Amino acid sequence: MKKFIIFCSLFFISFSVFAQSADVITQILNSKEVTTGQLAYLAACNQNLITDDASFDEAVDVLIDNSLMATDATALDVPTIETVAKILAKNWHVKGGLFFKMTKGSARYAFKQLKADGIISPRTDPKTIISGRQALDLITKCNVLYGKMQFTDDPEEE
């Protein structure tokens, strides 16, 4: 009986931890404007720099400490897609073109590089504010192009 109670307790604790990270993703997906904290959370979790239960402030601090984000960034800032491109390019160590390298990954040339690579639509204005759903879409595209993520049409290959 004691083992059963311990098992049930551990089951509910592990379920609540999973539910917490799912709640965070749902919150990000439902946001009309992604914040720097939300973007940092998605990028840092994807790169395994933080755990799923970290806060947005912790995610920003980790990216700043790893020189992946501007030092004056706060979790409540609302970045433009140009700034988002810079964060994503630094997170995935995008090689980029000549001007991207010369400017050490400036937001302007990171945006242009991600457009050239097909991550960002060619018609997108650099001052556009994106939603949480769009941010997650960009991160998925970066994973596919720069990371090791692959999609298959055949379910037996998985």
PDB file of C-alpha atoms in Angstrom:
ATOM      1  CA  MET A   1       0.000   0.000   0.000  1.00  0.00           C
ATOM      2  CA  LYS A   2       2.852   2.370   0.853  1.00  0.00           C
ATOM      3  CA  LYS A   3       4.484   1.730  -2.536  1.00  0.00           C
ATOM      4  CA  PHE A   4       1.212   2.465  -4.291  1.00  0.00           C
ATOM      5  CA  ILE A   5       0.854   5.832  -2.519  1.00  0.00           C
ATOM      6  CA  ILE A   6       4.450   6.758  -3.328  1.00  0.00           C
ATOM      7  CA  PHE A   7       3.930   5.754  -6.969  1.00  0.00           C
ATOM      8  CA  CYS A   8       0.755   7.849  -7.230  1.00  0.00           C
ATOM      9  CA  SER A   9       2.469  10.816  -5.590  1.00  0.00           C
ATOM     10  CA  LEU A  10       5.408  10.635  -7.990  1.00  0.00           C
ATOM     11  CA  PHE A  11       3.040  10.272 -10.920  1.00  0.00           C
ATOM     12  CA  PHE A  12       1.102  13.416  -9.992  1.00  0.00           C
ATOM     13  CA  ILE A  13       4.300  15.375  -9.319  1.00  0.00           C
ATOM     14  CA  SER A  14       5.763  14.437 -12.706  1.00  0.00           C
ATOM     15  CA  PHE A  15       2.454  15.219 -14.397  1.00  0.00           C
ATOM     16  CA  SER A  16       2.345  18.687 -12.800  1.00  0.00           C
ATOM     17  CA  VAL A  17       5.906  19.446 -13.967  1.00  0.00           C
ATOM     18  CA  PHE A  18       4.935  18.545 -17.532  1.00  0.00           C
ATOM     19  CA  ALA A  19       1.759  20.595 -17.243  1.00  0.00           C
ATOM     20  CA  GLN A  20       3.784  23.616 -16.117  1.00  0.00           C
ATOM     21  CA  SER A  21       5.962  23.595 -19.256  1.00  0.00           C
ATOM     22  CA  ALA A  22       2.889  22.999 -21.417  1.00  0.00           C
ATOM     23  CA  ASP A  23       1.205  25.991 -19.760  1.00  0.00           C
ATOM     24  CA  VAL A  24       4.214  28.165 -20.580  1.00  0.00           C
ATOM     25  CA  ILE A  25       4.176  27.091 -24.240  1.00  0.00           C
ATOM     26  CA  THR A  26       0.421  27.686 -24.398  1.00  0.00           C
ATOM     27  CA  GLN A  27       0.902  31.149 -22.894  1.00  0.00           C
ATOM     28  CA  ILE A  28       3.573  31.952 -25.497  1.00  0.00           C
ATOM     29  CA  LEU A  29       1.478  30.599 -28.371  1.00  0.00           C
ATOM     30  CA  ASN A  30      -1.518  32.684 -27.300  1.00  0.00           C
ATOM     31  CA  SER A  31       0.411  35.953 -26.934  1.00  0.00           C
ATOM     32  CA  LYS A  32      -0.269  38.544 -29.628  1.00  0.00           C
ATOM     33  CA  GLU A  33       3.216  40.048 -29.200  1.00  0.00           C
ATOM     34  CA  VAL A  34       6.121  37.853 -28.176  1.00  0.00           C
ATOM     35  CA  THR A  35       8.303  39.335 -25.444  1.00  0.00           C
ATOM     36  CA  THR A  36      12.062  39.052 -25.171  1.00  0.00           C
ATOM     37  CA  GLY A  37      11.582  36.799 -22.146  1.00  0.00           C
ATOM     38  CA  GLN A  38       9.323  34.423 -24.045  1.00  0.00           C
ATOM     39  CA  LEU A  39      11.690  34.311 -27.003  1.00  0.00           C
ATOM     40  CA  ALA A  40      14.672  33.771 -24.695  1.00  0.00           C
ATOM     41  CA  TYR A  41      12.797  30.950 -22.953  1.00  0.00           C
ATOM     42  CA  LEU A  42      12.092  29.176 -26.249  1.00  0.00           C
ATOM     43  CA  ALA A  43      15.631  29.644 -27.554  1.00  0.00           C
ATOM     44  CA  ALA A  44      17.368  28.710 -24.282  1.00  0.00           C
ATOM     45  CA  CYS A  45      15.198  25.607 -23.743  1.00  0.00           C
ATOM     46  CA  ASN A  46      15.849  24.544 -27.310  1.00  0.00           C
ATOM     47  CA  GLN A  47      19.603  24.872 -26.794  1.00  0.00           C
ATOM     48  CA  ASN A  48      19.385  23.102 -23.386  1.00  0.00           C
ATOM     49  CA  LEU A  49      20.736  26.155 -21.577  1.00  0.00           C
ATOM     50  CA  ILE A  50      17.848  26.149 -19.083  1.00  0.00           C
ATOM     51  CA  THR A  51      15.291  23.664 -17.809  1.00  0.00           C
ATOM     52  CA  ASP A  52      11.591  23.818 -18.643  1.00  0.00           C
ATOM     53  CA  ASP A  53      10.720  25.237 -15.234  1.00  0.00           C
ATOM     54  CA  ALA A  54      12.928  28.347 -15.578  1.00  0.00           C
ATOM     55  CA  SER A  55      11.352  31.793 -15.647  1.00  0.00           C
ATOM     56  CA  PHE A  56      11.508  34.241 -18.531  1.00  0.00           C
ATOM     57  CA  ASP A  57      13.880  36.446 -16.523  1.00  0.00           C
ATOM     58  CA  GLU A  58      16.213  33.499 -15.957  1.00  0.00           C
ATOM     59  CA  ALA A  59      16.147  32.685 -19.664  1.00  0.00           C
ATOM     60  CA  VAL A  60      17.100  36.266 -20.570  1.00  0.00           C
ATOM     61  CA  ASP A  61      19.910  36.233 -17.994  1.00  0.00           C
ATOM     62  CA  VAL A  62      21.296  32.950 -19.384  1.00  0.00           C
ATOM     63  CA  LEU A  63      21.300  34.271 -22.953  1.00  0.00           C
ATOM     64  CA  ILE A  64      22.971  37.503 -21.827  1.00  0.00           C
ATOM     65  CA  ASP A  65      25.590  35.521 -19.872  1.00  0.00           C
ATOM     66  CA  ASN A  66      26.313  33.444 -22.992  1.00  0.00           C
ATOM     67  CA  SER A  67      26.578  36.595 -25.173  1.00  0.00           C
ATOM     68  CA  LEU A  68      23.561  35.529 -27.199  1.00  0.00           C
ATOM     69  CA  MET A  69      21.495  38.619 -26.392  1.00  0.00           C
ATOM     70  CA  ALA A  70      22.085  42.324 -25.803  1.00  0.00           C
ATOM     71  CA  THR A  71      23.094  43.146 -22.238  1.00  0.00           C
ATOM     72  CA  ASP A  72      20.356  45.771 -21.842  1.00  0.00           C
ATOM     73  CA  ALA A  73      17.507  43.364 -22.730  1.00  0.00           C
ATOM     74  CA  THR A  74      14.711  42.758 -20.247  1.00  0.00           C
ATOM     75  CA  ALA A  75      12.103  40.019 -20.228  1.00  0.00           C
ATOM     76  CA  LEU A  76       9.214  42.442 -20.852  1.00  0.00           C
ATOM     77  CA  ASP A  77      10.659  44.102 -23.984  1.00  0.00           C
ATOM     78  CA  VAL A  78       8.762  43.540 -27.231  1.00  0.00           C
ATOM     79  CA  PRO A  79      11.375  42.921 -29.937  1.00  0.00           C
ATOM     80  CA  THR A  80      11.014  43.551 -33.652  1.00  0.00           C
ATOM     81  CA  ILE A  81      11.562  40.653 -36.031  1.00  0.00           C
ATOM     82  CA  GLU A  82      14.978  42.162 -36.806  1.00  0.00           C
ATOM     83  CA  THR A  83      15.995  41.734 -33.153  1.00  0.00           C
ATOM     84  CA  VAL A  84      14.449  38.259 -33.099  1.00  0.00           C
ATOM     85  CA  ALA A  85      16.576  37.357 -36.127  1.00  0.00           C
ATOM     86  CA  LYS A  86      19.726  38.483 -34.309  1.00  0.00           C
ATOM     87  CA  ILE A  87      18.897  36.336 -31.272  1.00  0.00           C
ATOM     88  CA  LEU A  88      18.114  33.307 -33.445  1.00  0.00           C
ATOM     89  CA  ALA A  89      21.229  33.751 -35.591  1.00  0.00           C
ATOM     90  CA  LYS A  90      23.432  33.893 -32.499  1.00  0.00           C
ATOM     91  CA  ASN A  91      21.686  30.911 -30.904  1.00  0.00           C
ATOM     92  CA  TRP A  92      22.174  28.696 -33.932  1.00  0.00           C
ATOM     93  CA  HIS A  93      25.649  30.057 -34.764  1.00  0.00           C
ATOM     94  CA  VAL A  94      24.618  31.065 -38.284  1.00  0.00           C
ATOM     95  CA  LYS A  95      27.663  31.571 -40.489  1.00  0.00           C
ATOM     96  CA  GLY A  96      26.154  34.329 -42.621  1.00  0.00           C
ATOM     97  CA  GLY A  97      27.601  36.456 -45.387  1.00  0.00           C
ATOM     98  CA  LEU A  98      30.438  38.954 -45.446  1.00  0.00           C
ATOM     99  CA  PHE A  99      28.626  41.897 -43.845  1.00  0.00           C
ATOM    100  CA  PHE A 100      27.052  39.632 -41.223  1.00  0.00           C
ATOM    101  CA  LYS A 101      30.542  38.505 -40.206  1.00  0.00           C
ATOM    102  CA  MET A 102      32.073  41.996 -40.421  1.00  0.00           C
ATOM    103  CA  THR A 103      29.397  43.463 -38.124  1.00  0.00           C
ATOM    104  CA  LYS A 104      29.658  40.481 -35.762  1.00  0.00           C
ATOM    105  CA  GLY A 105      26.044  39.490 -36.290  1.00  0.00           C
ATOM    106  CA  SER A 106      24.249  42.840 -36.323  1.00  0.00           C
ATOM    107  CA  ALA A 107      20.445  42.688 -36.273  1.00  0.00           C
ATOM    108  CA  ARG A 108      20.183  44.148 -39.777  1.00  0.00           C
ATOM    109  CA  TYR A 109      22.401  41.517 -41.385  1.00  0.00           C
ATOM    110  CA  ALA A 110      21.034  38.692 -39.242  1.00  0.00           C
ATOM    111  CA  PHE A 111      17.576  39.623 -40.537  1.00  0.00           C
ATOM    112  CA  LYS A 112      18.858  39.672 -44.125  1.00  0.00           C
ATOM    113  CA  GLN A 113      20.611  36.324 -43.644  1.00  0.00           C
ATOM    114  CA  LEU A 114      17.521  34.622 -42.247  1.00  0.00           C
ATOM    115  CA  LYS A 115      15.501  36.037 -45.142  1.00  0.00           C
ATOM    116  CA  ALA A 116      18.083  34.712 -47.620  1.00  0.00           C
ATOM    117  CA  ASP A 117      17.983  31.294 -45.924  1.00  0.00           C
ATOM    118  CA  GLY A 118      14.179  31.163 -46.166  1.00  0.00           C
ATOM    119  CA  ILE A 119      13.524  31.340 -42.429  1.00  0.00           C
ATOM    120  CA  ILE A 120      11.812  34.739 -42.719  1.00  0.00           C
ATOM    121  CA  SER A 121       9.487  35.645 -45.590  1.00  0.00           C
ATOM    122  CA  PRO A 122      11.110  37.948 -48.188  1.00  0.00           C
ATOM    123  CA  ARG A 123       8.264  40.473 -47.866  1.00  0.00           C
ATOM    124  CA  THR A 124       8.606  40.918 -44.088  1.00  0.00           C
ATOM    125  CA  ASP A 125       9.302  44.413 -42.782  1.00  0.00           C
ATOM    126  CA  PRO A 126      12.223  44.465 -40.280  1.00  0.00           C
ATOM    127  CA  LYS A 127      10.196  46.509 -37.776  1.00  0.00           C
ATOM    128  CA  THR A 128       7.359  43.976 -37.600  1.00  0.00           C
ATOM    129  CA  ILE A 129       6.284  42.773 -34.157  1.00  0.00           C
ATOM    130  CA  ILE A 130       5.605  39.024 -34.198  1.00  0.00           C
ATOM    131  CA  SER A 131       3.246  36.843 -32.188  1.00  0.00           C
ATOM    132  CA  GLY A 132       4.213  33.907 -29.994  1.00  0.00           C
ATOM    133  CA  ARG A 133       3.023  31.466 -32.647  1.00  0.00           C
ATOM    134  CA  GLN A 134       5.245  33.149 -35.257  1.00  0.00           C
ATOM    135  CA  ALA A 135       8.224  33.033 -32.873  1.00  0.00           C
ATOM    136  CA  LEU A 136       7.765  29.307 -32.325  1.00  0.00           C
ATOM    137  CA  ASP A 137       7.461  28.858 -36.093  1.00  0.00           C
ATOM    138  CA  LEU A 138      10.780  30.682 -36.628  1.00  0.00           C
ATOM    139  CA  ILE A 139      12.486  28.545 -33.999  1.00  0.00           C
ATOM    140  CA  THR A 140      11.167  25.383 -35.644  1.00  0.00           C
ATOM    141  CA  LYS A 141      12.463  26.555 -39.027  1.00  0.00           C
ATOM    142  CA  CYS A 142      15.874  27.301 -37.480  1.00  0.00           C
ATOM    143  CA  ASN A 143      15.921  23.810 -35.970  1.00  0.00           C
ATOM    144  CA  VAL A 144      15.190  22.276 -39.342  1.00  0.00           C
ATOM    145  CA  LEU A 145      17.712  24.349 -41.296  1.00  0.00           C
ATOM    146  CA  TYR A 146      20.541  24.899 -38.797  1.00  0.00           C
ATOM    147  CA  GLY A 147      19.873  22.166 -36.256  1.00  0.00           C
ATOM    148  CA  LYS A 148      19.410  18.444 -36.416  1.00  0.00           C
ATOM    149  CA  MET A 149      15.623  18.323 -36.594  1.00  0.00           C
ATOM    150  CA  GLN A 150      14.129  16.524 -39.594  1.00  0.00           C
ATOM    151  CA  PHE A 151      10.557  16.021 -40.737  1.00  0.00           C
ATOM    152  CA  THR A 152       9.477  12.919 -42.598  1.00  0.00           C
ATOM    153  CA  ASP A 153       6.272  12.018 -44.367  1.00  0.00           C
ATOM    154  CA  ASP A 154       6.724   8.321 -43.619  1.00  0.00           C
ATOM    155  CA  PRO A 155       5.676   7.469 -40.023  1.00  0.00           C
ATOM    156  CA  GLU A 156       7.698   4.238 -40.150  1.00  0.00           C
ATOM    157  CA  GLU A 157      10.985   6.198 -40.474  1.00  0.00           C
ATOM    158  CA  GLU A 158      10.561   7.743 -37.024  1.00  0.00           C
TER     159      GLU A 158
END
